[in-house]
């Protein structure tokens, strides 16, 4: 699990930085492709976490993030695409922070989960 979490964390960080630079250099067309690539990475990660039950306790930050993302995907066809265009970078940054916290806090100190 730890190796997969590290790959997830560093993959998210790398994609976020590389795709951000690519968007700045390439314009709006690159923005949509970047959202799809990074969103696909994070969605795959979320599915793996949900399937394995990793850090998915009730009312955990990851579970709340899963619900917010699910609601965003459901409401996308009814016009929330403009809102998601502006919110997505913040959601991606929050997801990276969430992965960092899981790897460097929770996995290093198992007693942290008992609080």
Short mmCIF file of N, CA, C and O in Angstrom, two decimals:
data_model
loop_
_atom_site.label_atom_id
_atom_site.label_comp_id
_atom_site.label_asym_id
_atom_site.label_seq_id
_atom_site.Cartn_x
_atom_site.Cartn_y
_atom_site.Cartn_z
N UNK A 1 0.83 -1.19 0.00
CA UNK A 1 0.00 0.00 0.00
C UNK A 1 0.87 1.26 0.00
O UNK A 1 0.56 2.20 -0.70
N UNK A 2 1.95 1.25 0.77
CA UNK A 2 2.76 2.45 0.88
C UNK A 2 3.38 2.82 -0.47
O UNK A 2 3.41 3.99 -0.83
N UNK A 3 3.84 1.82 -1.21
CA UNK A 3 4.44 2.09 -2.52
C UNK A 3 3.41 2.71 -3.47
O UNK A 3 3.71 3.67 -4.18
N UNK A 4 2.20 2.17 -3.47
CA UNK A 4 1.15 2.71 -4.32
C UNK A 4 0.78 4.13 -3.91
O UNK A 4 0.55 5.00 -4.75
N UNK A 5 0.74 4.40 -2.59
CA UNK A 5 0.44 5.75 -2.11
C UNK A 5 1.52 6.74 -2.54
O UNK A 5 1.21 7.87 -2.91
N UNK A 6 2.79 6.31 -2.49
CA UNK A 6 3.88 7.19 -2.92
C UNK A 6 3.81 7.47 -4.41
O UNK A 6 4.02 8.60 -4.86
N UNK A 7 3.48 6.44 -5.20
CA UNK A 7 3.31 6.64 -6.65
C UNK A 7 2.17 7.60 -6.92
O UNK A 7 2.27 8.48 -7.77
N UNK A 8 1.08 7.44 -6.18
CA UNK A 8 -0.08 8.32 -6.34
C UNK A 8 0.29 9.77 -6.00
O UNK A 8 -0.03 10.69 -6.75
N UNK A 9 0.98 9.95 -4.88
CA UNK A 9 1.37 11.30 -4.46
C UNK A 9 2.29 11.95 -5.48
O UNK A 9 2.02 13.05 -5.95
N UNK A 10 3.39 11.28 -5.82
CA UNK A 10 4.36 11.88 -6.73
C UNK A 10 3.83 11.97 -8.16
O UNK A 10 4.17 12.90 -8.89
N UNK A 11 2.97 11.05 -8.56
CA UNK A 11 2.33 11.16 -9.87
C UNK A 11 1.42 12.37 -9.94
O UNK A 11 1.42 13.11 -10.93
N UNK A 12 0.65 12.61 -8.88
CA UNK A 12 -0.24 13.78 -8.84
C UNK A 12 0.55 15.08 -8.85
O UNK A 12 0.20 16.02 -9.58
N UNK A 13 1.62 15.13 -8.06
CA UNK A 13 2.44 16.35 -8.01
C UNK A 13 3.08 16.61 -9.37
O UNK A 13 3.03 17.74 -9.88
N UNK A 14 3.66 15.58 -9.96
CA UNK A 14 4.32 15.74 -11.27
C UNK A 14 3.33 16.16 -12.34
O UNK A 14 3.60 17.10 -13.10
N UNK A 15 2.19 15.48 -12.40
CA UNK A 15 1.19 15.85 -13.41
C UNK A 15 0.69 17.27 -13.20
O UNK A 15 0.51 18.02 -14.16
N UNK A 16 0.46 17.66 -11.96
CA UNK A 16 -0.04 19.00 -11.67
C UNK A 16 0.95 20.06 -12.17
O UNK A 16 0.56 21.03 -12.83
N UNK A 17 2.22 19.87 -11.86
CA UNK A 17 3.23 20.86 -12.27
C UNK A 17 3.43 20.87 -13.78
O UNK A 17 3.39 21.93 -14.42
N UNK A 18 3.62 19.69 -14.36
CA UNK A 18 3.88 19.60 -15.80
C UNK A 18 2.69 20.12 -16.60
O UNK A 18 2.85 20.90 -17.55
N UNK A 19 1.50 19.71 -16.22
CA UNK A 19 0.31 20.15 -16.96
C UNK A 19 0.01 21.63 -16.75
O UNK A 19 -0.51 22.29 -17.65
N UNK A 20 0.34 22.17 -15.59
CA UNK A 20 0.17 23.61 -15.37
C UNK A 20 1.07 24.42 -16.30
O UNK A 20 0.63 25.39 -16.92
N UNK A 21 2.32 24.00 -16.40
CA UNK A 21 3.25 24.68 -17.31
C UNK A 21 2.78 24.52 -18.74
O UNK A 21 2.81 25.47 -19.53
N UNK A 22 2.33 23.32 -19.09
CA UNK A 22 1.86 23.06 -20.45
C UNK A 22 0.66 23.95 -20.80
O UNK A 22 0.55 24.45 -21.91
N UNK A 23 -0.23 24.17 -19.83
CA UNK A 23 -1.39 25.04 -20.05
C UNK A 23 -0.98 26.49 -20.26
O UNK A 23 -1.53 27.18 -21.11
N UNK A 24 -0.03 26.95 -19.45
CA UNK A 24 0.43 28.33 -19.58
C UNK A 24 1.04 28.55 -20.96
O UNK A 24 0.81 29.58 -21.60
N UNK A 25 1.77 27.58 -21.45
CA UNK A 25 2.43 27.71 -22.75
C UNK A 25 1.49 27.46 -23.92
O UNK A 25 1.71 27.99 -25.00
N UNK A 26 0.44 26.65 -23.71
CA UNK A 26 -0.37 26.22 -24.84
C UNK A 26 -1.73 26.83 -24.99
O UNK A 26 -2.33 26.76 -26.05
N UNK A 27 -2.28 27.41 -23.96
CA UNK A 27 -3.58 28.04 -24.09
C UNK A 27 -4.75 27.16 -23.69
O UNK A 27 -4.60 26.12 -23.05
N UNK A 28 -5.95 27.57 -24.11
CA UNK A 28 -7.20 26.96 -23.66
C UNK A 28 -7.34 25.50 -24.08
O UNK A 28 -7.85 24.69 -23.34
N UNK A 29 -6.90 25.16 -25.27
CA UNK A 29 -6.99 23.78 -25.74
C UNK A 29 -6.22 22.83 -24.84
O UNK A 29 -6.67 21.72 -24.56
N UNK A 30 -5.08 23.27 -24.37
CA UNK A 30 -4.29 22.45 -23.47
C UNK A 30 -4.94 22.36 -22.09
O UNK A 30 -4.74 21.36 -21.38
N UNK A 31 -5.69 23.36 -21.72
CA UNK A 31 -6.34 23.38 -20.42
C UNK A 31 -7.33 22.22 -20.28
O UNK A 31 -7.32 21.50 -19.29
N UNK A 32 -8.16 22.03 -21.29
CA UNK A 32 -9.16 20.97 -21.24
C UNK A 32 -8.49 19.60 -21.21
O UNK A 32 -8.87 18.73 -20.41
N UNK A 33 -7.47 19.40 -22.04
CA UNK A 33 -6.75 18.12 -22.05
C UNK A 33 -6.08 17.88 -20.71
O UNK A 33 -6.09 16.76 -20.17
N UNK A 34 -5.51 18.92 -20.12
CA UNK A 34 -4.86 18.80 -18.82
C UNK A 34 -5.85 18.42 -17.73
O UNK A 34 -5.55 17.58 -16.87
N UNK A 35 -7.03 19.03 -17.75
CA UNK A 35 -8.06 18.68 -16.77
C UNK A 35 -8.43 17.21 -16.90
O UNK A 35 -8.62 16.52 -15.90
N UNK A 36 -8.57 16.74 -18.13
CA UNK A 36 -8.95 15.34 -18.34
C UNK A 36 -7.86 14.38 -17.88
O UNK A 36 -8.15 13.34 -17.28
N UNK A 37 -6.59 14.72 -18.14
CA UNK A 37 -5.49 13.85 -17.74
C UNK A 37 -5.38 13.79 -16.22
O UNK A 37 -5.37 12.70 -15.62
N UNK A 38 -5.29 14.94 -15.57
CA UNK A 38 -5.15 14.97 -14.11
C UNK A 38 -6.40 14.44 -13.42
O UNK A 38 -6.32 13.70 -12.44
N UNK A 39 -7.55 14.80 -13.94
CA UNK A 39 -8.81 14.29 -13.39
C UNK A 39 -8.92 12.78 -13.53
O UNK A 39 -9.39 12.10 -12.62
N UNK A 40 -8.47 12.25 -14.65
CA UNK A 40 -8.47 10.80 -14.85
C UNK A 40 -7.56 10.09 -13.86
O UNK A 40 -7.91 9.04 -13.31
N UNK A 41 -6.38 10.69 -13.63
CA UNK A 41 -5.44 10.12 -12.65
C UNK A 41 -6.08 10.09 -11.27
O UNK A 41 -6.04 9.08 -10.57
N UNK A 42 -6.66 11.21 -10.88
CA UNK A 42 -7.24 11.30 -9.54
C UNK A 42 -8.49 10.43 -9.40
O UNK A 42 -8.71 9.82 -8.36
N UNK A 43 -9.28 10.34 -10.45
CA UNK A 43 -10.47 9.49 -10.41
C UNK A 43 -10.08 8.02 -10.28
O UNK A 43 -10.67 7.28 -9.50
N UNK A 44 -9.04 7.60 -11.01
CA UNK A 44 -8.55 6.23 -10.89
C UNK A 44 -8.06 5.97 -9.47
O UNK A 44 -8.36 4.92 -8.88
N UNK A 45 -7.33 6.92 -8.91
CA UNK A 45 -6.84 6.79 -7.55
C UNK A 45 -8.00 6.69 -6.56
O UNK A 45 -7.97 5.89 -5.62
N UNK A 46 -9.01 7.50 -6.76
CA UNK A 46 -10.17 7.48 -5.87
C UNK A 46 -10.89 6.13 -5.93
O UNK A 46 -11.31 5.60 -4.90
N UNK A 47 -11.00 5.57 -7.12
CA UNK A 47 -11.66 4.27 -7.28
C UNK A 47 -10.86 3.18 -6.57
O UNK A 47 -11.42 2.33 -5.88
N UNK A 48 -9.53 3.22 -6.72
CA UNK A 48 -8.67 2.24 -6.04
C UNK A 48 -8.83 2.37 -4.52
O UNK A 48 -8.97 1.37 -3.81
N UNK A 49 -8.80 3.60 -4.02
CA UNK A 49 -8.95 3.82 -2.58
C UNK A 49 -10.31 3.33 -2.08
O UNK A 49 -10.40 2.73 -1.01
N UNK A 50 -11.35 3.60 -2.83
CA UNK A 50 -12.69 3.16 -2.43
C UNK A 50 -12.78 1.64 -2.45
O UNK A 50 -13.34 1.03 -1.54
N UNK A 51 -12.23 1.01 -3.48
CA UNK A 51 -12.28 -0.45 -3.61
C UNK A 51 -11.49 -1.13 -2.49
O UNK A 51 -11.95 -2.10 -1.90
N UNK A 52 -10.30 -0.60 -2.19
CA UNK A 52 -9.45 -1.20 -1.16
C UNK A 52 -9.86 -0.78 0.25
O UNK A 52 -9.43 -1.39 1.22
N UNK A 53 -10.63 0.30 0.36
CA UNK A 53 -11.05 0.79 1.68
C UNK A 53 -9.96 1.55 2.42
O UNK A 53 -10.00 1.67 3.64
N UNK A 54 -9.00 2.11 1.69
CA UNK A 54 -7.88 2.83 2.30
C UNK A 54 -8.32 4.24 2.67
O UNK A 54 -8.77 5.01 1.83
N UNK A 55 -8.17 4.62 3.92
CA UNK A 55 -8.45 5.97 4.43
C UNK A 55 -9.86 6.43 4.06
O UNK A 55 -10.08 7.59 3.77
N UNK A 56 -10.80 5.51 4.09
CA UNK A 56 -12.15 5.80 3.63
C UNK A 56 -13.19 5.69 4.74
O UNK A 56 -14.33 5.37 4.49
N UNK A 57 -12.79 5.95 5.96
CA UNK A 57 -13.73 5.87 7.08
C UNK A 57 -14.83 6.93 6.93
O UNK A 57 -14.65 7.93 6.22
N UNK A 58 -15.93 6.71 7.60
CA UNK A 58 -17.03 7.68 7.55
C UNK A 58 -16.54 9.04 8.04
O UNK A 58 -15.81 9.14 9.02
N UNK A 59 -16.93 10.07 7.35
CA UNK A 59 -16.59 11.46 7.66
C UNK A 59 -15.09 11.77 7.55
O UNK A 59 -14.63 12.78 8.06
N UNK A 60 -14.34 10.91 6.89
CA UNK A 60 -12.92 11.20 6.68
C UNK A 60 -12.79 12.21 5.54
O UNK A 60 -13.69 12.35 4.71
N UNK A 61 -11.68 12.96 5.51
CA UNK A 61 -11.50 13.93 4.43
C UNK A 61 -11.57 13.30 3.04
O UNK A 61 -12.10 13.89 2.12
N UNK A 62 -11.05 12.07 2.90
CA UNK A 62 -11.09 11.41 1.60
C UNK A 62 -12.53 11.07 1.21
O UNK A 62 -12.93 11.26 0.07
N UNK A 63 -13.32 10.58 2.14
CA UNK A 63 -14.72 10.25 1.84
C UNK A 63 -15.50 11.50 1.45
O UNK A 63 -16.28 11.48 0.52
N UNK A 64 -15.26 12.58 2.17
CA UNK A 64 -15.93 13.85 1.83
C UNK A 64 -15.52 14.32 0.44
O UNK A 64 -16.35 14.74 -0.36
N UNK A 65 -14.22 14.19 0.13
CA UNK A 65 -13.74 14.58 -1.21
C UNK A 65 -14.39 13.69 -2.28
O UNK A 65 -14.75 14.19 -3.35
N UNK A 66 -14.56 12.41 -2.01
CA UNK A 66 -15.21 11.51 -2.97
C UNK A 66 -16.64 11.97 -3.24
O UNK A 66 -17.08 11.98 -4.39
N UNK A 67 -17.35 12.35 -2.19
CA UNK A 67 -18.72 12.82 -2.37
C UNK A 67 -18.78 14.13 -3.16
O UNK A 67 -19.63 14.30 -4.04
N UNK A 68 -17.90 15.05 -2.87
CA UNK A 68 -17.87 16.32 -3.60
C UNK A 68 -17.57 16.08 -5.08
O UNK A 68 -18.20 16.66 -5.96
N UNK A 69 -16.61 15.21 -5.35
CA UNK A 69 -16.26 14.90 -6.73
C UNK A 69 -17.41 14.20 -7.44
O UNK A 69 -17.72 14.51 -8.59
N UNK A 70 -18.05 13.27 -6.75
CA UNK A 70 -19.20 12.58 -7.35
C UNK A 70 -20.33 13.54 -7.68
O UNK A 70 -20.91 13.47 -8.77
N UNK A 71 -20.63 14.44 -6.76
CA UNK A 71 -21.67 15.45 -7.03
C UNK A 71 -21.28 16.36 -8.18
O UNK A 71 -22.13 16.75 -8.99
N UNK A 72 -20.00 16.69 -8.27
CA UNK A 72 -19.52 17.53 -9.37
C UNK A 72 -19.71 16.83 -10.71
O UNK A 72 -20.13 17.45 -11.69
N UNK A 73 -19.41 15.55 -10.76
CA UNK A 73 -19.57 14.79 -12.00
C UNK A 73 -21.03 14.63 -12.39
O UNK A 73 -21.39 14.69 -13.57
N UNK A 74 -21.89 14.45 -11.39
CA UNK A 74 -23.32 14.29 -11.66
C UNK A 74 -23.93 15.60 -12.16
O UNK A 74 -24.75 15.60 -13.07
N UNK A 75 -23.51 16.72 -11.58
CA UNK A 75 -24.09 18.01 -11.98
C UNK A 75 -23.40 18.62 -13.20
O UNK A 75 -23.86 19.64 -13.71
N UNK A 76 -22.34 18.01 -13.68
CA UNK A 76 -21.62 18.54 -14.84
C UNK A 76 -22.52 18.75 -16.06
O UNK A 76 -22.46 19.81 -16.69
N UNK A 77 -23.38 17.79 -16.41
CA UNK A 77 -24.20 17.99 -17.60
C UNK A 77 -25.24 19.11 -17.48
O UNK A 77 -25.74 19.58 -18.50
N UNK A 78 -25.57 19.54 -16.28
CA UNK A 78 -26.62 20.56 -16.13
C UNK A 78 -26.06 21.97 -16.00
O UNK A 78 -26.76 22.87 -15.54
N UNK A 79 -24.82 22.17 -16.38
CA UNK A 79 -24.31 23.52 -16.46
C UNK A 79 -23.27 23.92 -15.45
O UNK A 79 -22.92 25.10 -15.37
N UNK A 80 -22.77 23.00 -14.68
CA UNK A 80 -21.75 23.38 -13.70
C UNK A 80 -20.35 23.35 -14.29
O UNK A 80 -19.37 23.50 -13.57
N UNK A 81 -20.24 23.18 -15.60
CA UNK A 81 -18.92 23.07 -16.22
C UNK A 81 -18.11 24.35 -16.08
O UNK A 81 -16.89 24.29 -15.91
N UNK A 82 -18.76 25.50 -16.11
CA UNK A 82 -18.04 26.77 -15.94
C UNK A 82 -17.48 26.87 -14.52
O UNK A 82 -16.34 27.26 -14.32
N UNK A 83 -18.28 26.48 -13.54
CA UNK A 83 -17.84 26.51 -12.14
C UNK A 83 -16.68 25.54 -11.95
O UNK A 83 -15.68 25.86 -11.32
N UNK A 84 -16.82 24.34 -12.51
CA UNK A 84 -15.76 23.33 -12.37
C UNK A 84 -14.46 23.77 -13.05
O UNK A 84 -13.38 23.38 -12.63
N UNK A 85 -14.57 24.56 -14.08
CA UNK A 85 -13.38 25.06 -14.77
C UNK A 85 -12.51 25.88 -13.82
O UNK A 85 -11.29 25.81 -13.87
N UNK A 86 -13.13 26.62 -12.93
CA UNK A 86 -12.38 27.44 -11.98
C UNK A 86 -12.05 26.70 -10.68
O UNK A 86 -11.03 26.98 -10.06
N UNK A 87 -12.89 25.77 -10.28
CA UNK A 87 -12.69 25.06 -9.03
C UNK A 87 -11.69 23.90 -9.16
O UNK A 87 -11.00 23.56 -8.20
N UNK A 88 -11.60 23.31 -10.33
CA UNK A 88 -10.78 22.10 -10.53
C UNK A 88 -9.33 22.23 -10.08
O UNK A 88 -8.81 21.30 -9.45
N UNK A 89 -8.62 23.32 -10.37
CA UNK A 89 -7.24 23.40 -9.88
C UNK A 89 -7.14 23.36 -8.35
O UNK A 89 -6.22 22.76 -7.80
N UNK A 90 -8.11 23.96 -7.68
CA UNK A 90 -8.12 23.94 -6.22
C UNK A 90 -8.44 22.54 -5.69
O UNK A 90 -7.87 22.10 -4.69
N UNK A 91 -9.34 21.84 -6.38
CA UNK A 91 -9.65 20.47 -6.00
C UNK A 91 -8.43 19.57 -6.20
O UNK A 91 -8.15 18.70 -5.36
N UNK A 92 -7.70 19.78 -7.29
CA UNK A 92 -6.50 18.98 -7.55
C UNK A 92 -5.43 19.25 -6.49
O UNK A 92 -4.79 18.32 -5.99
N UNK A 93 -5.26 20.51 -6.12
CA UNK A 93 -4.28 20.85 -5.09
C UNK A 93 -4.69 20.26 -3.74
O UNK A 93 -3.84 19.75 -3.00
N UNK A 94 -5.98 20.30 -3.43
CA UNK A 94 -6.45 19.70 -2.19
C UNK A 94 -6.22 18.19 -2.20
O UNK A 94 -5.84 17.60 -1.19
N UNK A 95 -6.44 17.54 -3.33
CA UNK A 95 -6.22 16.11 -3.42
C UNK A 95 -4.75 15.76 -3.19
O UNK A 95 -4.43 14.78 -2.53
N UNK A 96 -3.86 16.58 -3.73
CA UNK A 96 -2.42 16.36 -3.50
C UNK A 96 -2.11 16.51 -2.01
O UNK A 96 -1.38 15.71 -1.44
N UNK A 97 -2.66 17.53 -1.37
CA UNK A 97 -2.46 17.71 0.07
C UNK A 97 -3.01 16.52 0.85
O UNK A 97 -2.38 16.03 1.79
N UNK A 98 -4.15 16.02 0.45
CA UNK A 98 -4.76 14.86 1.09
C UNK A 98 -3.86 13.63 0.98
O UNK A 98 -3.62 12.93 1.96
N UNK A 99 -3.32 13.39 -0.20
CA UNK A 99 -2.40 12.26 -0.41
C UNK A 99 -1.12 12.46 0.42
O UNK A 99 -0.62 11.50 1.03
N UNK A 100 -0.61 13.69 0.45
CA UNK A 100 0.59 13.97 1.24
C UNK A 100 0.34 13.66 2.72
O UNK A 100 1.15 13.03 3.38
N UNK A 101 -0.78 14.11 3.22
CA UNK A 101 -1.11 13.89 4.63
C UNK A 101 -1.23 12.39 4.93
O UNK A 101 -0.76 11.93 5.97
N UNK A 102 -1.83 11.64 4.02
CA UNK A 102 -1.97 10.21 4.24
C UNK A 102 -0.62 9.50 4.25
O UNK A 102 -0.39 8.61 5.06
N UNK A 103 0.27 9.90 3.36
CA UNK A 103 1.58 9.24 3.26
C UNK A 103 2.50 9.66 4.40
O UNK A 103 3.13 8.82 5.05
N UNK A 104 2.59 10.94 4.65
CA UNK A 104 3.61 11.44 5.57
C UNK A 104 3.14 11.64 7.01
O UNK A 104 3.96 11.92 7.88
N UNK A 105 1.86 11.52 7.27
CA UNK A 105 1.38 11.65 8.64
C UNK A 105 0.74 10.35 9.09
O UNK A 105 1.21 9.71 10.03
N UNK A 106 -0.30 9.94 8.42
CA UNK A 106 -1.06 8.78 8.88
C UNK A 106 -0.29 7.47 8.74
O UNK A 106 -0.39 6.61 9.60
N UNK A 107 0.46 7.30 7.67
CA UNK A 107 1.15 6.03 7.47
C UNK A 107 2.43 5.94 8.31
O UNK A 107 2.93 4.85 8.55
N UNK A 108 2.96 7.05 8.75
CA UNK A 108 4.16 7.02 9.59
C UNK A 108 3.81 6.88 11.07
O UNK A 108 4.62 6.44 11.85
N UNK A 109 2.62 7.30 11.42
CA UNK A 109 2.18 7.23 12.81
C UNK A 109 0.83 6.53 12.88
O UNK A 109 -0.21 7.17 12.89
N UNK A 110 0.81 5.20 12.94
CA UNK A 110 -0.48 4.48 12.95
C UNK A 110 -1.39 4.87 14.12
O UNK A 110 -2.60 4.78 14.01
N UNK A 111 -0.83 5.31 15.24
CA UNK A 111 -1.67 5.69 16.38
C UNK A 111 -2.45 6.97 16.10
O UNK A 111 -3.42 7.26 16.79
N UNK A 112 -2.06 7.71 15.07
CA UNK A 112 -2.78 8.90 14.66
C UNK A 112 -4.24 8.57 14.35
O UNK A 112 -5.14 9.36 14.58
N UNK A 113 -4.48 7.38 13.81
CA UNK A 113 -5.82 6.98 13.43
C UNK A 113 -6.73 6.72 14.62
O UNK A 113 -7.95 6.66 14.48
N UNK A 114 -6.16 6.54 15.80
CA UNK A 114 -6.96 6.24 16.98
C UNK A 114 -7.61 7.46 17.61
O UNK A 114 -8.47 7.34 18.46
N UNK A 115 -7.20 8.66 17.20
CA UNK A 115 -7.74 9.88 17.80
C UNK A 115 -9.19 10.07 17.41
O UNK A 115 -9.67 9.75 16.42
#
